[in-house]
PDB file of C-alpha atoms in Angstrom:
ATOM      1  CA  UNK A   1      -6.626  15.569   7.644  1.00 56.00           C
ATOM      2  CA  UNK A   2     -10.448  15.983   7.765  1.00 47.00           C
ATOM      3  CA  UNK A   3     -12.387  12.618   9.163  1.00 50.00           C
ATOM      4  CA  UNK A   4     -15.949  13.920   7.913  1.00 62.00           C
ATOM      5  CA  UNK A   5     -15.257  13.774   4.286  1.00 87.00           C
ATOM      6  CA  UNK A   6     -13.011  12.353   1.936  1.00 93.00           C
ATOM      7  CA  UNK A   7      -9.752  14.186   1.263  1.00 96.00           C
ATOM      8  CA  UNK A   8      -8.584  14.550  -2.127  1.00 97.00           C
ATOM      9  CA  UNK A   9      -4.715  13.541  -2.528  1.00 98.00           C
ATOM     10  CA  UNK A  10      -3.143  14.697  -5.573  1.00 98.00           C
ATOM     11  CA  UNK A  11      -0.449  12.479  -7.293  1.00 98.00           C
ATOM     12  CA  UNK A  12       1.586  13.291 -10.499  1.00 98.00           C
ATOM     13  CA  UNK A  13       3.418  10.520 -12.031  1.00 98.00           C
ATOM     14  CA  UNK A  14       5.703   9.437 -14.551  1.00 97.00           C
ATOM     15  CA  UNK A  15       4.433   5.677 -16.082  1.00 96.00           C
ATOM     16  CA  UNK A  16       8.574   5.682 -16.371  1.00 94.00           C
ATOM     17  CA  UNK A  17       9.524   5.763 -12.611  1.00 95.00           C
ATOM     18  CA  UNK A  18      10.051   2.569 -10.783  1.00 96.00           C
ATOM     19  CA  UNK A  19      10.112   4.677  -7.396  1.00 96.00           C
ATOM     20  CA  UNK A  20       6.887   6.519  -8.152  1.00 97.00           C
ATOM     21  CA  UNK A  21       5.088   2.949  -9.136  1.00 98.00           C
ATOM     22  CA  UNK A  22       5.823   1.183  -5.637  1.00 98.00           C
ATOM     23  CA  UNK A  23       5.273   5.052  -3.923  1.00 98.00           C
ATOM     24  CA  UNK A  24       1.560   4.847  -6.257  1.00 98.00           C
ATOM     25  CA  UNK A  25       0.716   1.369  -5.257  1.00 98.00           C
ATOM     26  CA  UNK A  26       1.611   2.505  -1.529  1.00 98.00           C
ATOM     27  CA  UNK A  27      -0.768   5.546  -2.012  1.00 98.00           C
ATOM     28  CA  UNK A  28      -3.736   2.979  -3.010  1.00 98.00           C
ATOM     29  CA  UNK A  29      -2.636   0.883  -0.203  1.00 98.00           C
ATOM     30  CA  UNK A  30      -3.523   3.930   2.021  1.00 98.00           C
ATOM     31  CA  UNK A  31      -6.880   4.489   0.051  1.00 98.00           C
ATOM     32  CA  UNK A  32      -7.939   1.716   1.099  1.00 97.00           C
ATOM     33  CA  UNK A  33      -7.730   2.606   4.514  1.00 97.00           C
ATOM     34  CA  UNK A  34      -7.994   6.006   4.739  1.00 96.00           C
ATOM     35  CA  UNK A  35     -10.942   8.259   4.072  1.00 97.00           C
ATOM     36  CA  UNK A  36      -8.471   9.751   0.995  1.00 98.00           C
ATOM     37  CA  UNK A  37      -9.581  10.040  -2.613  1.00 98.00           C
ATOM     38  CA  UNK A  38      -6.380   9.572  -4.879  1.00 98.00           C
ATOM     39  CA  UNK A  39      -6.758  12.154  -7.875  1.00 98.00           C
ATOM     40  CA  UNK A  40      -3.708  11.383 -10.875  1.00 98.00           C
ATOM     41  CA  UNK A  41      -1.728  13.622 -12.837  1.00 98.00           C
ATOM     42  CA  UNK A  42       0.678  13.800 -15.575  1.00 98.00           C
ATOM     43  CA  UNK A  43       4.352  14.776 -15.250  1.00 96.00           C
ATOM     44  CA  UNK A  44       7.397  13.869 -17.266  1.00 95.00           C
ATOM     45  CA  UNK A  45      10.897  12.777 -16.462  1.00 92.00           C
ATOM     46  CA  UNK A  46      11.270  14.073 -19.771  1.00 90.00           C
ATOM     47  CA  UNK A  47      10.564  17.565 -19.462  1.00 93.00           C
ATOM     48  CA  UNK A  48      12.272  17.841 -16.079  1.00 90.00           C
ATOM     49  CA  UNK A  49      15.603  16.738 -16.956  1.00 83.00           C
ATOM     50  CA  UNK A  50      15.518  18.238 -20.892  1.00 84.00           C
ATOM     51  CA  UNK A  51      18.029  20.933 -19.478  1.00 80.00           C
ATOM     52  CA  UNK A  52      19.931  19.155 -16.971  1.00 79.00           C
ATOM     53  CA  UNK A  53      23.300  17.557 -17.375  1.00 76.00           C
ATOM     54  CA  UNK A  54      21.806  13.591 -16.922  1.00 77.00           C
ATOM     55  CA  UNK A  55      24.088  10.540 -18.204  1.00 78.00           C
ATOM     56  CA  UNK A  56      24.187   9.997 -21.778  1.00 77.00           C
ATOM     57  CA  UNK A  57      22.670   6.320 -21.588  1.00 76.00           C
ATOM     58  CA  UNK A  58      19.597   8.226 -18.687  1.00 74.00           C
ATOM     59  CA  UNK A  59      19.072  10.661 -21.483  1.00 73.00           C
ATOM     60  CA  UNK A  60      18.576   7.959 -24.079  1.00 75.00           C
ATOM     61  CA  UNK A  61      15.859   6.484 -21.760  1.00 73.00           C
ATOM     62  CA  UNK A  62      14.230   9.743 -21.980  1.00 79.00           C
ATOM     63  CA  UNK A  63      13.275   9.492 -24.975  1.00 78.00           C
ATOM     64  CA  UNK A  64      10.924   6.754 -24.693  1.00 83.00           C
ATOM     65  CA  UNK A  65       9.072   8.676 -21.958  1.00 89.00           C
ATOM     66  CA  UNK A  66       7.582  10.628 -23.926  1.00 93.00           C
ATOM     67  CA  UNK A  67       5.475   8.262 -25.428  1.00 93.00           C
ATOM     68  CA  UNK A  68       3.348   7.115 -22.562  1.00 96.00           C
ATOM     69  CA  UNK A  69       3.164  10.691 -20.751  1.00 96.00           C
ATOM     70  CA  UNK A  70       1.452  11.697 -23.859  1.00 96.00           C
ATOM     71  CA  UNK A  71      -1.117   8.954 -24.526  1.00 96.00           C
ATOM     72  CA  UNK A  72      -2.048   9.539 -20.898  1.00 97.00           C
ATOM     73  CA  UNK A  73      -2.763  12.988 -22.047  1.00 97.00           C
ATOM     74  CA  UNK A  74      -4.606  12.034 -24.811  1.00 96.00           C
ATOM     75  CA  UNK A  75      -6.775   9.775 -22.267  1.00 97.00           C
ATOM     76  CA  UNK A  76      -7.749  12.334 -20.109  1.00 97.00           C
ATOM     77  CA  UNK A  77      -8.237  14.950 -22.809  1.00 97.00           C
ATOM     78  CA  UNK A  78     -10.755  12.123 -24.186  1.00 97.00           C
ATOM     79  CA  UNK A  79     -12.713  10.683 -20.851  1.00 98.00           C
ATOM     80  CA  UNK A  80     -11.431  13.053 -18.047  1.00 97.00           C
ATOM     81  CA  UNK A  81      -9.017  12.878 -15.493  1.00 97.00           C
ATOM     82  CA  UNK A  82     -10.760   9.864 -13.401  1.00 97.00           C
ATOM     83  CA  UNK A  83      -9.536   7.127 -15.966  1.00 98.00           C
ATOM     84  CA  UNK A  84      -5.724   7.844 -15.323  1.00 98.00           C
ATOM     85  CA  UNK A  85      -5.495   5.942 -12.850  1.00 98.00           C
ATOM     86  CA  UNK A  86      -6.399   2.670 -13.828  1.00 98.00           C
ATOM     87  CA  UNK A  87      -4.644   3.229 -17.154  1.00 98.00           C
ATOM     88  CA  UNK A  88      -1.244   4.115 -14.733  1.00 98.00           C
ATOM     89  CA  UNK A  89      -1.986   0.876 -13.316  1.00 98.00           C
ATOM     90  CA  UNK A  90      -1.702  -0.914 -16.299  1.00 98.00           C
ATOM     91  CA  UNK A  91       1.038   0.793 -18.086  1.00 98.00           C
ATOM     92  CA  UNK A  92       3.222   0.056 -14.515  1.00 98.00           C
ATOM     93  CA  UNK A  93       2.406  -3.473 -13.938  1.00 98.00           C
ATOM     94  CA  UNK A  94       3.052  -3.954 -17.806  1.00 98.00           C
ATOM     95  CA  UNK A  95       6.198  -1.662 -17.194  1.00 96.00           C
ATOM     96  CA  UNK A  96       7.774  -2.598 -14.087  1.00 97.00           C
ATOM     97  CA  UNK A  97       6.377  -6.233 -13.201  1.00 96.00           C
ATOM     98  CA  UNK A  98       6.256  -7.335 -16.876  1.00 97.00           C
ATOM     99  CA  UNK A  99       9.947  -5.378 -18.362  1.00 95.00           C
ATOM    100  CA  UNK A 100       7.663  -4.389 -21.272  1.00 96.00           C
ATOM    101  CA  UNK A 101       8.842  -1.892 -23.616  1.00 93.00           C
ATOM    102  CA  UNK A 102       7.011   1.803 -24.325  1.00 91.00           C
ATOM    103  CA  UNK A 103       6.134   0.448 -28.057  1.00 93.00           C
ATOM    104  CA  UNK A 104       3.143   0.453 -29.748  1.00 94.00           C
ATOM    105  CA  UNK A 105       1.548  -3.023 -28.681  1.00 96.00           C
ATOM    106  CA  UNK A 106       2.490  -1.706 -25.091  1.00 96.00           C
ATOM    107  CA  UNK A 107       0.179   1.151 -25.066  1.00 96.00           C
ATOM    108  CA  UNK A 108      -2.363  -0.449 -26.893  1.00 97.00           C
ATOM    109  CA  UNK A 109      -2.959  -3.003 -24.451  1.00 98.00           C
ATOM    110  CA  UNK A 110      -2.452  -0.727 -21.600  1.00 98.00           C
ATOM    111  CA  UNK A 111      -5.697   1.326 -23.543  1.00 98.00           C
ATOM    112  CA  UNK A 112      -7.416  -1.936 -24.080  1.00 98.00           C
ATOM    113  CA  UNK A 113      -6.769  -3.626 -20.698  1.00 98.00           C
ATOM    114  CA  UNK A 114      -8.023   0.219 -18.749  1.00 98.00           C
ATOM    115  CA  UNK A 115     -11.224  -0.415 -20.815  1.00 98.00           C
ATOM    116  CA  UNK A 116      -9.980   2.775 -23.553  1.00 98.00           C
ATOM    117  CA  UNK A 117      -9.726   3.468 -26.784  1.00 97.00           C
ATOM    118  CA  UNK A 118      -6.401   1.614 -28.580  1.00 97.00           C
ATOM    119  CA  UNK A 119      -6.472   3.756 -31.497  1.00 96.00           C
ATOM    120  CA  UNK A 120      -4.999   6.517 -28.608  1.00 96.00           C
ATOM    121  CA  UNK A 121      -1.959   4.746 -28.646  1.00 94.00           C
ATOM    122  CA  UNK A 122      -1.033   6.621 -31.892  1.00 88.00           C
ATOM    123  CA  UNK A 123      -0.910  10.112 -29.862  1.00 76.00           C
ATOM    124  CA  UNK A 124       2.853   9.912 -29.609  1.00 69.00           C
ATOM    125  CA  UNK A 125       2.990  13.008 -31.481  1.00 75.00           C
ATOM    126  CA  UNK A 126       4.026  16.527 -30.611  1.00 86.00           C
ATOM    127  CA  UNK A 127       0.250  17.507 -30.462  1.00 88.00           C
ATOM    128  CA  UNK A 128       0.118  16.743 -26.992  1.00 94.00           C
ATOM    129  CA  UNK A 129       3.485  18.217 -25.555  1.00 94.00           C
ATOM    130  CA  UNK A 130       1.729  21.702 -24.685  1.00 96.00           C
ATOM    131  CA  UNK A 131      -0.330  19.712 -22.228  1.00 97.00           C
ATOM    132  CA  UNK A 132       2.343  17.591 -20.653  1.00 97.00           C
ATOM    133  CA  UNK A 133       4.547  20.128 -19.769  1.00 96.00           C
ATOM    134  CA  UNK A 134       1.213  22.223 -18.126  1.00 98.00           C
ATOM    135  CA  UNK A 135       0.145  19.407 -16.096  1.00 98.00           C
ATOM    136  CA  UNK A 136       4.231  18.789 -15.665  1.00 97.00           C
ATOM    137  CA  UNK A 137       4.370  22.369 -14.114  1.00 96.00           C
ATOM    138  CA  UNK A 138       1.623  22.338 -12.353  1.00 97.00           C
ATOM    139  CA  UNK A 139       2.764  19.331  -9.769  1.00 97.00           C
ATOM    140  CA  UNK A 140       6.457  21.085  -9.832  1.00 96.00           C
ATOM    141  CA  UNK A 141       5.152  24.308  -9.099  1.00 96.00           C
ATOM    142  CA  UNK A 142       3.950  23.014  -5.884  1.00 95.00           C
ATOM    143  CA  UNK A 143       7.433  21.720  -4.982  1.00 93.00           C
ATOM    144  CA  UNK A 144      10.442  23.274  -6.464  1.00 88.00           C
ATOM    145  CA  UNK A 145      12.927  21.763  -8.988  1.00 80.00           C
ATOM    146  CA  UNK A 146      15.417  19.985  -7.235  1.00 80.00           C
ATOM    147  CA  UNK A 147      12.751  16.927  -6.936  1.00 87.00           C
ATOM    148  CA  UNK A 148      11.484  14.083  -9.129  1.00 87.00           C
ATOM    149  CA  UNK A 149       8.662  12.063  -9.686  1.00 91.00           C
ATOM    150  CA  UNK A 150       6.519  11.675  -7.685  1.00 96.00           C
ATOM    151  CA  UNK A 151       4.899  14.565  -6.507  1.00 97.00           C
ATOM    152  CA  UNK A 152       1.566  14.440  -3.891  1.00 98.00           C
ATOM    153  CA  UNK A 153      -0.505  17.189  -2.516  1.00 98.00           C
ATOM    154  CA  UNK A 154      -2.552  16.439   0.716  1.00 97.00           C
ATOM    155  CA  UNK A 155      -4.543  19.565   2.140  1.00 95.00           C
ATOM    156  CA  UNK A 156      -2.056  22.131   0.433  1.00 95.00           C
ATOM    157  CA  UNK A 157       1.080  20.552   1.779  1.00 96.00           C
ATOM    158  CA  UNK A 158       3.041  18.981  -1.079  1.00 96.00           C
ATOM    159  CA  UNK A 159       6.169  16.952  -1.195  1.00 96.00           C
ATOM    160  CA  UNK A 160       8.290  14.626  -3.646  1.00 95.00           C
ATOM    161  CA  UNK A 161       8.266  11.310  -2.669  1.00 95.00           C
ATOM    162  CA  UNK A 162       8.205   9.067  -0.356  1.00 96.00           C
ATOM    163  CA  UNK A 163      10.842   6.807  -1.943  1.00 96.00           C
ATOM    164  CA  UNK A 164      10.019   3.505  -0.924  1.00 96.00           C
ATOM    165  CA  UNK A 165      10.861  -0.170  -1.215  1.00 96.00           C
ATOM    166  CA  UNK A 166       9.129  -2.460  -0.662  1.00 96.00           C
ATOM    167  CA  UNK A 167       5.899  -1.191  -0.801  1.00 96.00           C
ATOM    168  CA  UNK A 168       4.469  -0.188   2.584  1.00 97.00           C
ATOM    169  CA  UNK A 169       1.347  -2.775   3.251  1.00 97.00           C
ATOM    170  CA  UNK A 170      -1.434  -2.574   5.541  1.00 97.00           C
ATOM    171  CA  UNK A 171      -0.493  -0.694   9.099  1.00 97.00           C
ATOM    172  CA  UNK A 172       2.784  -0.005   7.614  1.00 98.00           C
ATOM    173  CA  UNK A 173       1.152   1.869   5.429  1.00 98.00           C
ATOM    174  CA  UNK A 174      -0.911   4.038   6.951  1.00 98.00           C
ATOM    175  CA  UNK A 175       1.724   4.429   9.361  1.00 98.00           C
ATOM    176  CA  UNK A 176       4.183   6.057   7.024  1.00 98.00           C
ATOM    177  CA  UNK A 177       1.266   7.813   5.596  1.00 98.00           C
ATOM    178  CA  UNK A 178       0.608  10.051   8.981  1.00 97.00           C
ATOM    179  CA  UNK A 179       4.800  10.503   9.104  1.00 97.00           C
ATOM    180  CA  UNK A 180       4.925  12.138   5.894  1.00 97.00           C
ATOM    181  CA  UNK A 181       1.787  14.463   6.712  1.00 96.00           C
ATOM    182  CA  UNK A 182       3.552  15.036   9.826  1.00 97.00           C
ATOM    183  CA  UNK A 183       6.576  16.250   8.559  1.00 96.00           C
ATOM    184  CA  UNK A 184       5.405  17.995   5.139  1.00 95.00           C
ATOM    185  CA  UNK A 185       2.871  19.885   6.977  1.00 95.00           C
ATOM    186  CA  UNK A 186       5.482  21.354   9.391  1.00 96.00           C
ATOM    187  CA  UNK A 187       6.104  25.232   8.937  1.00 94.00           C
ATOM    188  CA  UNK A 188       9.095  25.463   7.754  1.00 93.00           C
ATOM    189  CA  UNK A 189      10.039  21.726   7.024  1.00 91.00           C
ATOM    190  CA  UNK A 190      11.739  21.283   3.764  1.00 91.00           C
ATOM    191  CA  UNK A 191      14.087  17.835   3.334  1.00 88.00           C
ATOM    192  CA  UNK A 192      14.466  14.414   4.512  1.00 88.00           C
ATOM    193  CA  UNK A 193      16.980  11.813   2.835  1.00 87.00           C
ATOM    194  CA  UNK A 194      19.322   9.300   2.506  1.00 90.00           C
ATOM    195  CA  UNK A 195      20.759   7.433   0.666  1.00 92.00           C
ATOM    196  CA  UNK A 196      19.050   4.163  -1.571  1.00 91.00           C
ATOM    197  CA  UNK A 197      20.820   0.631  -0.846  1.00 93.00           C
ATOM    198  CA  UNK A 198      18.207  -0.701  -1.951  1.00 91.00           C
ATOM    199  CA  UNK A 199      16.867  -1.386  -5.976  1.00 93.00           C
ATOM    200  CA  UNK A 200      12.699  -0.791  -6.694  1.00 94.00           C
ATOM    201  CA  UNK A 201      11.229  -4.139  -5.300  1.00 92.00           C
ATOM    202  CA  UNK A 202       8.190  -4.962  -7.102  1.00 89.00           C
ATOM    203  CA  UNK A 203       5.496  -7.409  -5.253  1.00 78.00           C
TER     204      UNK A 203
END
C-alpha cells in the first residue's frame, strides 16, 4: 500500500449482514489510522442466493433485503456514491444495535438521520433492481461466487471478508488490516477459514 497518497478501499455491503456491519465498522476503524479512503458499494444477499438451495426460513429473510439494497440505490443514483456510507451507518446501527425492522419508518429515518431525502424510502420498487444486481456483480466479479458479503478491494487484490467478532479496535485493527493485505495479495493465495463459535457481537 502506497504511503504518499491515500488509497482507495472498495467495500460492497449488504445493510442485511451482521458480519459485514462489525467487518464495516472495523474498516472505519482502520480509516482512521491508515492513509485509506473507504469507497461503498451495493450488493445483495438477495441476488446472490436467488438460485441457491438456502433454508426456507433464510429465504424468507431475503425478502426483506431487498428493500434497503434498493433505497441505497436510489441514494446514490440521487447524490452520488459518497453519501452511502453514512446512510450504511445508519441503516446498521438502526439494524443490528437497535433489532429494527426493514419497514417503512426504518428507512425513512435512516434517509432523515444520513441528512437525505425520506420520500426515497418509497424506492422499494422493481425500478431499481437493474442497478442492484450491476453494482451486485461488479464486487462478485472481483471474487468468485462461493463468497458472501462483504467484499473489499485494496490495490486490485480483492477478498470476502474478514469475518470478525468483536470488532477489531485500535492496533488490533490495523494489525489485522496488514494480515489480510498480506495474504490476499499473495500470488496464488485463495482461502482462509474456520469455523464461527462465535455470534456477531455488536459494541
Amino acid at each position: 500500500m502506497t504511503t504518499d497518497a491515500r488509497t482507495p478501499v472498495d467495500f460492497w455491503f449488504d445493510p442485511l449482514c451482521p458480519w459485514a456491519w462489525i467487518t464495516s465498522r472495523w474498516i472505519l476503524e482502520v480509516e482512521r489510522q491508515r492513509p485509506i479512503d473507504v469507497r461503498w458499494h451495493v450488493m445483495s444477499l438477495a441476488v446472490l442466493n436467488e438460485d441457491k438451495d438456502v433454508p426456507e426460513d433464510y429465504r424468507r429473510g431475503l425478502k426483506d433485503a431487498w428493500k434497503p439494497v434498493r433505497v441505497c440505490i436510489a441514494a446514490e443514483q440521487k447524490y452520488g456514491s459518497e453519501v452511502l456510507g453514512r446512510l450504511y451507518t445508519e441503516m446498521g446501527t438502526r439494524r443490528h444495535h437497535e433489532r429494527q425492522k426493514f419497514d417503512r419508518e426504518f428507512l425513512e429515518a435512516s434517509l432523515s438521520a444520513a441528512g437525505l431525502d425520506p420520500s426515497l424510502a418509497a424506492a422499494e420498487s422493481t425500478d431499481f433492481d437493474e442497478a442492484v444486481r450491476a453494482s451486485h456483480k461488479d464486487g462478485i466479479d472481483r471474487v468468485g461466487q462461493e463468497v458472501g458479503t462483504p467484499v473489499i478491494e485494496v490495490e486490485g487484490h480483492a477478498f470476502f471478508g474478514p469475518v470478525v467478532t468483536p470488532i477489531p479496535r485500535g492496533e488490533a485493527a490495523v494489525k489485522l488490516f496488514d494480515g489480510v493485505l498480506a495474504v490476499a495479495s499473495t500470488d496464488g493465495f485463495f482461502e482462509l477459514k474456520r469455523t464461527r463459535t462465535r455470534d456477531p457481537i455488536f459494541d
